[in-house]
Short mmCIF file of C-alpha atoms and ligand atoms in Angstrom, two decimals:
data_model
loop_
_atom_site.label_atom_id
_atom_site.label_comp_id
_atom_site.label_asym_id
_atom_site.label_seq_id
_atom_site.Cartn_x
_atom_site.Cartn_y
_atom_site.Cartn_z
CA MET A 1 55.78 73.10 97.33
CA GLY A 2 57.27 69.65 97.97
CA LEU A 3 57.97 68.28 101.42
CA PHE A 4 61.69 68.93 101.06
CA ARG A 5 61.43 72.28 99.29
CA ALA A 6 62.19 75.30 101.47
CA TRP A 7 60.51 78.67 101.06
CA ARG A 8 63.92 80.37 101.13
CA TYR A 9 67.58 79.35 101.14
CA VAL A 10 69.93 81.67 103.05
CA ALA A 11 73.61 81.09 103.86
CA SER A 12 73.18 81.64 107.61
CA LEU A 13 70.64 82.75 110.22
CA PRO A 14 72.20 86.22 110.69
CA LEU A 15 71.73 86.85 106.95
CA VAL A 16 67.96 86.34 107.12
CA ASP A 17 66.36 89.76 106.57
CA VAL A 18 64.24 90.55 109.66
CA GLY A 19 62.52 93.47 107.92
CA GLU A 20 61.45 91.20 105.12
CA LEU A 21 60.03 88.66 107.58
CA VAL A 22 57.92 91.40 109.13
CA GLU A 23 56.83 92.54 105.66
CA LYS A 24 55.77 88.96 104.85
CA ASP A 25 53.63 88.88 108.00
CA VAL A 26 55.88 86.53 110.02
CA ARG A 27 55.09 86.77 113.75
CA LEU A 28 56.86 83.64 115.00
CA VAL A 29 60.19 82.06 114.10
CA LEU A 30 60.80 78.47 115.15
CA LEU A 31 64.51 77.81 115.39
CA ASP A 32 66.52 74.64 115.13
CA ARG A 33 69.33 74.67 117.70
CA ASP A 34 72.24 72.53 116.49
CA ASN A 35 74.19 74.03 113.62
CA THR A 36 71.55 76.72 113.07
CA CYS A 37 71.90 78.76 116.30
CA VAL A 38 74.72 76.91 118.07
CA PRO A 39 77.53 75.21 116.12
CA ARG A 40 77.76 71.52 117.03
CA ASP A 41 81.40 72.04 117.99
CA ALA A 42 80.60 74.95 120.36
CA SER A 43 78.52 75.33 123.52
CA SER A 44 76.90 78.69 122.88
CA ALA A 45 75.60 80.83 120.06
CA PRO A 46 77.97 83.24 118.30
CA PRO A 47 77.40 87.01 118.78
CA GLU A 48 75.91 87.43 115.27
CA VAL A 49 73.16 84.96 116.14
CA VAL A 50 72.47 86.72 119.46
CA ALA A 51 72.29 90.06 117.62
CA TRP A 52 69.90 88.61 115.03
CA LEU A 53 67.60 87.27 117.74
CA ASP A 54 67.60 90.68 119.43
CA ALA A 55 66.68 92.34 116.14
CA ALA A 56 63.87 89.84 115.51
CA ARG A 57 62.51 90.34 119.03
CA ALA A 58 62.69 94.13 118.65
CA ALA A 59 60.63 93.73 115.47
CA GLY A 60 57.93 91.94 117.48
CA ILE A 61 58.69 88.42 116.26
CA GLY A 62 58.23 85.57 118.74
CA LEU A 63 61.11 83.08 119.00
CA CYS A 64 61.06 79.43 120.04
CA LEU A 65 63.69 76.71 119.78
CA VAL A 66 62.39 73.43 118.43
CA SER A 67 65.18 70.93 118.92
CA ASN A 68 65.68 67.23 118.31
CA ASN A 69 68.71 67.30 120.62
CA PHE A 70 68.03 64.73 123.36
CA HIS A 71 70.15 66.60 125.92
CA SER A 72 67.32 68.64 127.44
CA SER A 73 69.63 70.48 129.82
CA GLN A 74 71.81 71.67 126.93
CA VAL A 75 68.79 72.84 124.95
CA GLY A 76 67.26 74.49 128.02
CA ARG A 77 70.50 76.33 128.77
CA THR A 78 70.67 77.67 125.21
CA ALA A 79 67.04 78.83 125.40
CA ARG A 80 67.77 80.68 128.65
CA GLU A 81 70.96 82.23 127.30
CA LEU A 82 69.17 83.39 124.17
CA GLY A 83 65.99 84.41 125.99
CA VAL A 84 63.73 82.30 123.77
CA GLU A 85 61.03 79.71 124.45
CA VAL A 86 61.79 76.06 123.86
CA VAL A 87 60.19 72.78 122.81
CA ASP A 88 62.67 69.91 123.09
CA HIS A 89 62.53 66.26 122.08
CA ALA A 90 60.92 67.59 118.95
CA MET A 91 61.30 64.43 116.83
CA LYS A 92 61.36 66.41 113.59
CA PRO A 93 60.36 65.65 110.83
CA ALA A 94 57.21 64.89 112.82
CA PRO A 95 55.23 68.16 112.93
CA PHE A 96 53.83 67.80 116.47
CA ALA A 97 56.50 69.83 118.25
CA LEU A 98 56.10 72.67 115.77
CA ARG A 99 52.36 72.68 116.39
CA ARG A 100 53.02 72.64 120.15
CA ALA A 101 55.37 75.61 119.75
CA MET A 102 52.77 77.54 117.74
CA ARG A 103 50.15 76.88 120.42
CA LEU A 104 52.61 77.95 123.13
CA MET A 105 53.40 81.17 121.26
CA GLY A 106 49.85 81.82 120.07
CA ALA A 107 50.73 81.98 116.37
CA SER A 108 49.07 80.43 113.33
CA PRO A 109 51.00 78.44 110.70
CA GLU A 110 50.41 81.26 108.19
CA LYS A 111 52.42 83.63 110.38
CA THR A 112 55.17 81.17 111.32
CA VAL A 113 58.52 80.31 109.77
CA MET A 114 60.80 77.37 110.67
CA ILE A 115 64.53 78.03 110.25
CA GLY A 116 66.97 75.11 110.29
CA ASP A 117 70.00 73.55 108.65
CA GLN A 118 68.58 70.16 107.63
CA VAL A 119 66.28 69.31 104.74
CA PHE A 120 65.01 66.00 106.10
CA THR A 121 64.24 67.22 109.62
CA ASP A 122 63.70 70.99 109.67
CA VAL A 123 62.30 71.61 106.18
CA ALA A 124 60.20 68.44 106.19
CA ALA A 125 58.77 69.17 109.67
CA GLY A 126 57.95 72.72 108.60
CA SER A 127 56.21 71.53 105.46
CA LEU A 128 54.19 68.96 107.40
CA ALA A 129 53.20 71.62 109.95
CA GLY A 130 52.10 73.94 107.16
CA VAL A 131 54.64 76.69 107.86
CA ARG A 132 57.13 78.41 105.59
CA THR A 133 60.71 77.20 105.96
CA ILE A 134 64.14 78.75 105.58
CA LEU A 135 67.07 76.40 105.09
CA VAL A 136 70.47 77.71 106.21
CA ARG A 137 73.89 76.15 105.76
CA PRO A 138 75.12 74.22 108.82
CA GLN A 139 77.36 76.38 111.03
CA SER A 140 79.97 73.66 111.41
CA ARG A 141 81.01 70.47 109.67
CA SER A 142 80.51 68.60 112.92
CA ASP A 143 77.34 66.45 112.81
CA LEU A 144 75.96 63.31 114.44
CA TRP A 145 77.00 60.16 112.56
CA TYR A 146 73.56 59.59 111.08
CA THR A 147 73.30 63.22 110.04
CA HIS A 148 76.39 62.67 107.87
CA ILE A 149 74.40 60.01 106.01
CA PHE A 150 71.45 62.37 105.51
CA ARG A 151 73.83 65.04 104.24
CA VAL A 152 74.65 62.85 101.23
CA PHE A 153 70.98 62.77 100.19
CA GLU A 154 70.64 66.41 101.13
CA ARG A 155 73.31 67.35 98.59
CA LEU A 156 71.21 65.61 95.94
CA ALA A 157 68.03 67.37 97.08
CA LEU A 158 69.84 70.71 96.93
CA ARG A 159 71.23 70.39 93.42
CA GLY A 160 70.67 73.62 91.53
CA VAL A 161 69.65 75.55 94.67
CA THR A 162 71.40 78.85 95.40
CA PHE A 163 71.67 80.20 98.91
CA GLU A 164 71.25 83.95 99.40
CA GLY A 165 74.43 85.46 100.80
CA GLU A 166 76.82 82.99 99.15
MG1 LIG B 1 70.39 71.31 113.04
#
């Protein structure tokens, strides 16, 4: 398991199988916000994401946003709308925020999964925190300027990878 190697690759968050997560003993899902839950060109999560979060909650899985977005009010609003906990200013790929989220939610790394759309922040942070990771495709093509640069290297890192649901 390399730093940039995800546990699973799935086309989008709503396509992640909640039943399978439960089967694999996942009790906590840490969620990236931008382009995983909320498209960067929108202000709120689409209904499929809301429905997925409801299904995960109903299955007894804890949910916490772990976001690098420096607009705390935006991240906080999303967390309230989605009814999930939040750790902002995460500074992924540093693992500290993920550890903070696990402490907050009372879950061990073995029972935690990080889901996000970026290899060099979400997957790397998950690996460093010792949790399983699921990489999803970004919801929109809109990204911060520096993310566009990372995307070039990401394409190289993802050569030969197939995403479930594509
Ligand atoms: Mg993202």
